[in-house]
Amino acid sequence: MKYENPGKGSIEFAKSFIESKSKEDALRKVNQLLSGELHDKKDKKIKRCEYCHYYYRDQTRPNNSRTCSIECKIKRDTLKKAKRRADDVLLNPKKKENHYAYWLEYPFWTDERKMLSHSWKKEVPYSPEKLDLIIAARNRENNFGGKIKPKRDVPYNGDEIIEPKEVKKVLSKSRKVRKPGKVEIKNMEPKEISSYLTAKYSQKKLQYERKRARNFSRRQKGI
């Protein structure tokens, strides 16, 4: 029988026999424990773990555990799943149909649909007009060094002849920043403010803003 690393339950069960024993006596007790000579064989609480294969005492009330610890249970279930998957692969192998006779001198496809599903990403058909556009885009990308055109400064003193697009750039740089106008302050009465807001906003918007103002004033007062 192949033993694994002992679980917590088997270790606790073995401690009850080898505590306060010398090294030689402990080894002798362990050998007797593995052979099943120490415990009472009529005791149904003493079982052998299904994963580590050591003896342990079942602590559950219905006496239905099969492993000595949770770690052994997890490892046992993982091993069972791995064996089940391996058996499934061996007993029910997936049939792989090869529709491309690549080993022949002149390879060919036996199924046109499989050929199209395999090669549609690599051999996408384009119209002649679109091919010209694709080639032109690639040439522009190679000439400019990328998809983004590099920035260039236009030297302009007033005598040079430049293109209309560059004129707009120069004019945008030479525009003067306008100074802000005068700010007029007008005091309005509550009735005027109410009529102004009612004409400009809806009732739902005004109710929402009043609610926000009340909440803000309460937070300021610490209420």
PDB file of N, CA, C and O in Angstrom, residues 143-186:
ATOM      1  N   ASN A 143       5.877  56.921 -45.261  1.00  0.00           N
ATOM      2  CA  ASN A 143       6.529  58.197 -45.577  1.00  0.00           C
ATOM      3  C   ASN A 143       6.538  59.137 -44.381  1.00  0.00           C
ATOM      4  O   ASN A 143       7.529  59.829 -44.130  1.00  0.00           O
ATOM      5  N   PHE A 144       5.432  59.160 -43.615  1.00  0.00           N
ATOM      6  CA  PHE A 144       5.347  60.073 -42.483  1.00  0.00           C
ATOM      7  C   PHE A 144       5.915  59.473 -41.206  1.00  0.00           C
ATOM      8  O   PHE A 144       5.984  60.141 -40.183  1.00  0.00           O
ATOM      9  N   GLY A 145       6.273  58.214 -41.232  1.00  0.00           N
ATOM     10  CA  GLY A 145       6.841  57.583 -40.054  1.00  0.00           C
ATOM     11  C   GLY A 145       5.804  57.144 -39.034  1.00  0.00           C
ATOM     12  O   GLY A 145       6.124  56.918 -37.884  1.00  0.00           O
ATOM     13  N   GLY A 146       4.576  57.016 -39.449  1.00  0.00           N
ATOM     14  CA  GLY A 146       3.521  56.612 -38.538  1.00  0.00           C
ATOM     15  C   GLY A 146       2.184  57.168 -38.985  1.00  0.00           C
ATOM     16  O   GLY A 146       2.096  57.912 -39.967  1.00  0.00           O
ATOM     17  N   LYS A 147       1.125  56.801 -38.284  1.00  0.00           N
ATOM     18  CA  LYS A 147      -0.205  57.275 -38.650  1.00  0.00           C
ATOM     19  C   LYS A 147      -0.408  58.739 -38.284  1.00  0.00           C
ATOM     20  O   LYS A 147      -1.185  59.431 -38.918  1.00  0.00           O
ATOM     21  N   ILE A 148       0.269  59.220 -37.263  1.00  0.00           N
ATOM     22  CA  ILE A 148       0.134  60.615 -36.841  1.00  0.00           C
ATOM     23  C   ILE A 148       1.162  61.459 -37.602  1.00  0.00           C
ATOM     24  O   ILE A 148       2.353  61.145 -37.605  1.00  0.00           O
ATOM     25  N   LYS A 149       0.676  62.513 -38.234  1.00  0.00           N
ATOM     26  CA  LYS A 149       1.580  63.376 -38.992  1.00  0.00           C
ATOM     27  C   LYS A 149       2.450  64.188 -38.033  1.00  0.00           C
ATOM     28  O   LYS A 149       1.980  64.661 -37.002  1.00  0.00           O
ATOM     29  N   PRO A 150       3.730  64.387 -38.377  1.00  0.00           N
ATOM     30  CA  PRO A 150       4.605  65.172 -37.490  1.00  0.00           C
ATOM     31  C   PRO A 150       4.253  66.657 -37.546  1.00  0.00           C
ATOM     32  O   PRO A 150       3.804  67.180 -38.567  1.00  0.00           O
ATOM     33  N   LYS A 151       4.443  67.326 -36.414  1.00  0.00           N
ATOM     34  CA  LYS A 151       4.185  68.760 -36.352  1.00  0.00           C
ATOM     35  C   LYS A 151       5.326  69.519 -37.022  1.00  0.00           C
ATOM     36  O   LYS A 151       6.486  69.121 -36.938  1.00  0.00           O
ATOM     37  N   ARG A 152       4.968  70.612 -37.660  1.00  0.00           N
ATOM     38  CA  ARG A 152       6.000  71.425 -38.312  1.00  0.00           C
ATOM     39  C   ARG A 152       5.674  72.902 -38.095  1.00  0.00           C
ATOM     40  O   ARG A 152       4.525  73.310 -38.129  1.00  0.00           O
ATOM     41  N   ASP A 153       6.701  73.703 -37.891  1.00  0.00           N
ATOM     42  CA  ASP A 153       6.565  75.153 -37.716  1.00  0.00           C
ATOM     43  C   ASP A 153       6.668  75.836 -39.073  1.00  0.00           C
ATOM     44  O   ASP A 153       7.572  75.540 -39.870  1.00  0.00           O
ATOM     45  N   VAL A 154       5.747  76.751 -39.321  1.00  0.00           N
ATOM     46  CA  VAL A 154       5.725  77.466 -40.606  1.00  0.00           C
ATOM     47  C   VAL A 154       6.377  78.830 -40.410  1.00  0.00           C
ATOM     48  O   VAL A 154       5.840  79.685 -39.697  1.00  0.00           O
ATOM     49  N   PRO A 155       7.555  79.077 -41.007  1.00  0.00           N
ATOM     50  CA  PRO A 155       8.178  80.412 -40.896  1.00  0.00           C
ATOM     51  C   PRO A 155       7.420  81.425 -41.772  1.00  0.00           C
ATOM     52  O   PRO A 155       7.297  81.235 -42.983  1.00  0.00           O
ATOM     53  N   TYR A 156       6.916  82.466 -41.157  1.00  0.00           N
ATOM     54  CA  TYR A 156       6.120  83.446 -41.898  1.00  0.00           C
ATOM     55  C   TYR A 156       6.501  84.842 -41.443  1.00  0.00           C
ATOM     56  O   TYR A 156       6.364  85.180 -40.261  1.00  0.00           O
ATOM     57  N   ASN A 157       6.984  85.652 -42.385  1.00  0.00           N
ATOM     58  CA  ASN A 157       7.361  87.033 -42.098  1.00  0.00           C
ATOM     59  C   ASN A 157       6.480  88.048 -42.808  1.00  0.00           C
ATOM     60  O   ASN A 157       6.613  89.247 -42.580  1.00  0.00           O
ATOM     61  N   GLY A 158       5.603  87.589 -43.698  1.00  0.00           N
ATOM     62  CA  GLY A 158       4.715  88.510 -44.414  1.00  0.00           C
ATOM     63  C   GLY A 158       4.956  88.522 -45.903  1.00  0.00           C
ATOM     64  O   GLY A 158       4.101  88.974 -46.671  1.00  0.00           O
ATOM     65  N   ASP A 159       6.126  88.046 -46.362  1.00  0.00           N
ATOM     66  CA  ASP A 159       6.443  88.084 -47.787  1.00  0.00           C
ATOM     67  C   ASP A 159       6.289  86.720 -48.456  1.00  0.00           C
ATOM     68  O   ASP A 159       6.201  86.640 -49.686  1.00  0.00           O
ATOM     69  N   GLU A 160       6.286  85.646 -47.639  1.00  0.00           N
ATOM     70  CA  GLU A 160       6.227  84.317 -48.229  1.00  0.00           C
ATOM     71  C   GLU A 160       4.821  83.989 -48.690  1.00  0.00           C
ATOM     72  O   GLU A 160       3.838  84.503 -48.172  1.00  0.00           O
ATOM     73  N   ILE A 161       4.766  83.135 -49.693  1.00  0.00           N
ATOM     74  CA  ILE A 161       3.485  82.638 -50.196  1.00  0.00           C
ATOM     75  C   ILE A 161       3.266  81.273 -49.562  1.00  0.00           C
ATOM     76  O   ILE A 161       4.058  80.347 -49.749  1.00  0.00           O
ATOM     77  N   ILE A 162       2.182  81.159 -48.810  1.00  0.00           N
ATOM     78  CA  ILE A 162       1.905  79.914 -48.115  1.00  0.00           C
ATOM     79  C   ILE A 162       0.523  79.409 -48.504  1.00  0.00           C
ATOM     80  O   ILE A 162      -0.274  80.140 -49.102  1.00  0.00           O
ATOM     81  N   GLU A 163       0.254  78.185 -48.181  1.00  0.00           N
ATOM     82  CA  GLU A 163      -1.020  77.560 -48.518  1.00  0.00           C
ATOM     83  C   GLU A 163      -2.126  78.090 -47.603  1.00  0.00           C
ATOM     84  O   GLU A 163      -1.865  78.590 -46.513  1.00  0.00           O
ATOM     85  N   PRO A 164      -3.394  77.969 -48.039  1.00  0.00           N
ATOM     86  CA  PRO A 164      -4.502  78.477 -47.200  1.00  0.00           C
ATOM     87  C   PRO A 164      -4.565  77.834 -45.826  1.00  0.00           C
ATOM     88  O   PRO A 164      -4.874  78.492 -44.842  1.00  0.00           O
ATOM     89  N   LYS A 165      -4.267  76.507 -45.724  1.00  0.00           N
ATOM     90  CA  LYS A 165      -4.306  75.852 -44.422  1.00  0.00           C
ATOM     91  C   LYS A 165      -3.271  76.433 -43.485  1.00  0.00           C
ATOM     92  O   LYS A 165      -3.513  76.617 -42.296  1.00  0.00           O
ATOM     93  N   GLU A 166      -2.091  76.749 -44.023  1.00  0.00           N
ATOM     94  CA  GLU A 166      -1.036  77.318 -43.191  1.00  0.00           C
ATOM     95  C   GLU A 166      -1.350  78.762 -42.812  1.00  0.00           C
ATOM     96  O   GLU A 166      -0.925  79.249 -41.770  1.00  0.00           O
ATOM     97  N   VAL A 167      -2.128  79.482 -43.676  1.00  0.00           N
ATOM     98  CA  VAL A 167      -2.539  80.846 -43.341  1.00  0.00           C
ATOM     99  C   VAL A 167      -3.411  80.841 -42.088  1.00  0.00           C
ATOM    100  O   VAL A 167      -3.272  81.669 -41.192  1.00  0.00           O
ATOM    101  N   LYS A 168      -4.319  79.830 -42.010  1.00  0.00           N
ATOM    102  CA  LYS A 168      -5.163  79.746 -40.836  1.00  0.00           C
ATOM    103  C   LYS A 168      -4.347  79.509 -39.580  1.00  0.00           C
ATOM    104  O   LYS A 168      -4.625  80.055 -38.514  1.00  0.00           O
ATOM    105  N   LYS A 169      -3.283  78.672 -39.689  1.00  0.00           N
ATOM    106  CA  LYS A 169      -2.433  78.414 -38.533  1.00  0.00           C
ATOM    107  C   LYS A 169      -1.721  79.680 -38.086  1.00  0.00           C
ATOM    108  O   LYS A 169      -1.629  79.975 -36.896  1.00  0.00           O
ATOM    109  N   VAL A 170      -1.224  80.451 -39.063  1.00  0.00           N
ATOM    110  CA  VAL A 170      -0.502  81.678 -38.723  1.00  0.00           C
ATOM    111  C   VAL A 170      -1.448  82.696 -38.111  1.00  0.00           C
ATOM    112  O   VAL A 170      -1.122  83.380 -37.133  1.00  0.00           O
ATOM    113  N   LEU A 171      -2.649  82.827 -38.685  1.00  0.00           N
ATOM    114  CA  LEU A 171      -3.619  83.780 -38.153  1.00  0.00           C
ATOM    115  C   LEU A 171      -4.052  83.415 -36.742  1.00  0.00           C
ATOM    116  O   LEU A 171      -4.247  84.287 -35.894  1.00  0.00           O
ATOM    117  N   SER A 172      -4.182  82.102 -36.505  1.00  0.00           N
ATOM    118  CA  SER A 172      -4.587  81.684 -35.167  1.00  0.00           C
ATOM    119  C   SER A 172      -3.512  81.997 -34.140  1.00  0.00           C
ATOM    120  O   SER A 172      -3.810  82.291 -32.985  1.00  0.00           O
ATOM    121  N   LYS A 173      -2.240  81.965 -34.566  1.00  0.00           N
ATOM    122  CA  LYS A 173      -1.155  82.296 -33.638  1.00  0.00           C
ATOM    123  C   LYS A 173      -1.032  83.795 -33.417  1.00  0.00           C
ATOM    124  O   LYS A 173      -0.623  84.251 -32.359  1.00  0.00           O
ATOM    125  N   SER A 174      -1.354  84.583 -34.475  1.00  0.00           N
ATOM    126  CA  SER A 174      -1.162  86.037 -34.381  1.00  0.00           C
ATOM    127  C   SER A 174      -2.368  86.768 -33.813  1.00  0.00           C
ATOM    128  O   SER A 174      -2.345  87.989 -33.709  1.00  0.00           O
ATOM    129  N   ARG A 175      -3.460  86.059 -33.511  1.00  0.00           N
ATOM    130  CA  ARG A 175      -4.629  86.732 -32.953  1.00  0.00           C
ATOM    131  C   ARG A 175      -4.330  87.281 -31.563  1.00  0.00           C
ATOM    132  O   ARG A 175      -3.652  86.655 -30.768  1.00  0.00           O
ATOM    133  N   LYS A 176      -4.886  88.437 -31.300  1.00  0.00           N
ATOM    134  CA  LYS A 176      -4.704  89.042 -29.988  1.00  0.00           C
ATOM    135  C   LYS A 176      -5.788  88.540 -29.037  1.00  0.00           C
ATOM    136  O   LYS A 176      -6.923  88.317 -29.439  1.00  0.00           O
ATOM    137  N   VAL A 177      -5.402  88.407 -27.794  1.00  0.00           N
ATOM    138  CA  VAL A 177      -6.347  87.966 -26.779  1.00  0.00           C
ATOM    139  C   VAL A 177      -7.202  89.141 -26.355  1.00  0.00           C
ATOM    140  O   VAL A 177      -6.686  90.199 -25.983  1.00  0.00           O
ATOM    141  N   ARG A 178      -8.511  88.969 -26.470  1.00  0.00           N
ATOM    142  CA  ARG A 178      -9.412  90.050 -26.097  1.00  0.00           C
ATOM    143  C   ARG A 178      -9.493  90.183 -24.586  1.00  0.00           C
ATOM    144  O   ARG A 178      -9.491  89.205 -23.866  1.00  0.00           O
ATOM    145  N   LYS A 179      -9.584  91.426 -24.152  1.00  0.00           N
ATOM    146  CA  LYS A 179      -9.727  91.680 -22.731  1.00  0.00           C
ATOM    147  C   LYS A 179     -11.197  91.490 -22.327  1.00  0.00           C
ATOM    148  O   LYS A 179     -12.093  91.823 -23.096  1.00  0.00           O
ATOM    149  N   PRO A 180     -11.427  90.971 -21.136  1.00  0.00           N
ATOM    150  CA  PRO A 180     -12.824  90.792 -20.705  1.00  0.00           C
ATOM    151  C   PRO A 180     -13.518  92.123 -20.486  1.00  0.00           C
ATOM    152  O   PRO A 180     -12.900  93.127 -20.098  1.00  0.00           O
ATOM    153  N   GLY A 181     -14.799  92.137 -20.792  1.00  0.00           N
ATOM    154  CA  GLY A 181     -15.569  93.364 -20.614  1.00  0.00           C
ATOM    155  C   GLY A 181     -15.896  93.643 -19.160  1.00  0.00           C
ATOM    156  O   GLY A 181     -15.560  92.881 -18.259  1.00  0.00           O
ATOM    157  N   LYS A 182     -16.604  94.745 -18.948  1.00  0.00           N
ATOM    158  CA  LYS A 182     -16.967  95.123 -17.595  1.00  0.00           C
ATOM    159  C   LYS A 182     -18.092  94.233 -17.085  1.00  0.00           C
ATOM    160  O   LYS A 182     -18.990  93.854 -17.828  1.00  0.00           O
ATOM    161  N   VAL A 183     -18.030  93.940 -15.801  1.00  0.00           N
ATOM    162  CA  VAL A 183     -19.046  93.117 -15.155  1.00  0.00           C
ATOM    163  C   VAL A 183     -20.036  94.023 -14.449  1.00  0.00           C
ATOM    164  O   VAL A 183     -19.650  94.854 -13.612  1.00  0.00           O
ATOM    165  N   GLU A 184     -21.294  93.875 -14.826  1.00  0.00           N
ATOM    166  CA  GLU A 184     -22.338  94.677 -14.205  1.00  0.00           C
ATOM    167  C   GLU A 184     -23.011  93.884 -13.089  1.00  0.00           C
ATOM    168  O   GLU A 184     -23.413  92.737 -13.292  1.00  0.00           O
ATOM    169  N   ILE A 185     -23.128  94.486 -11.941  1.00  0.00           N
ATOM    170  CA  ILE A 185     -23.771  93.859 -10.787  1.00  0.00           C
ATOM    171  C   ILE A 185     -25.130  94.495 -10.597  1.00  0.00           C
ATOM    172  O   ILE A 185     -25.250  95.717 -10.477  1.00  0.00           O
ATOM    173  N   LYS A 186     -26.152  93.642 -10.586  1.00  0.00           N
ATOM    174  CA  LYS A 186     -27.519  94.127 -10.454  1.00  0.00           C
ATOM    175  C   LYS A 186     -28.193  93.405  -9.297  1.00  0.00           C
ATOM    176  O   LYS A 186     -28.189  92.182  -9.252  1.00  0.00           O
TER     177      LYS A 186
END
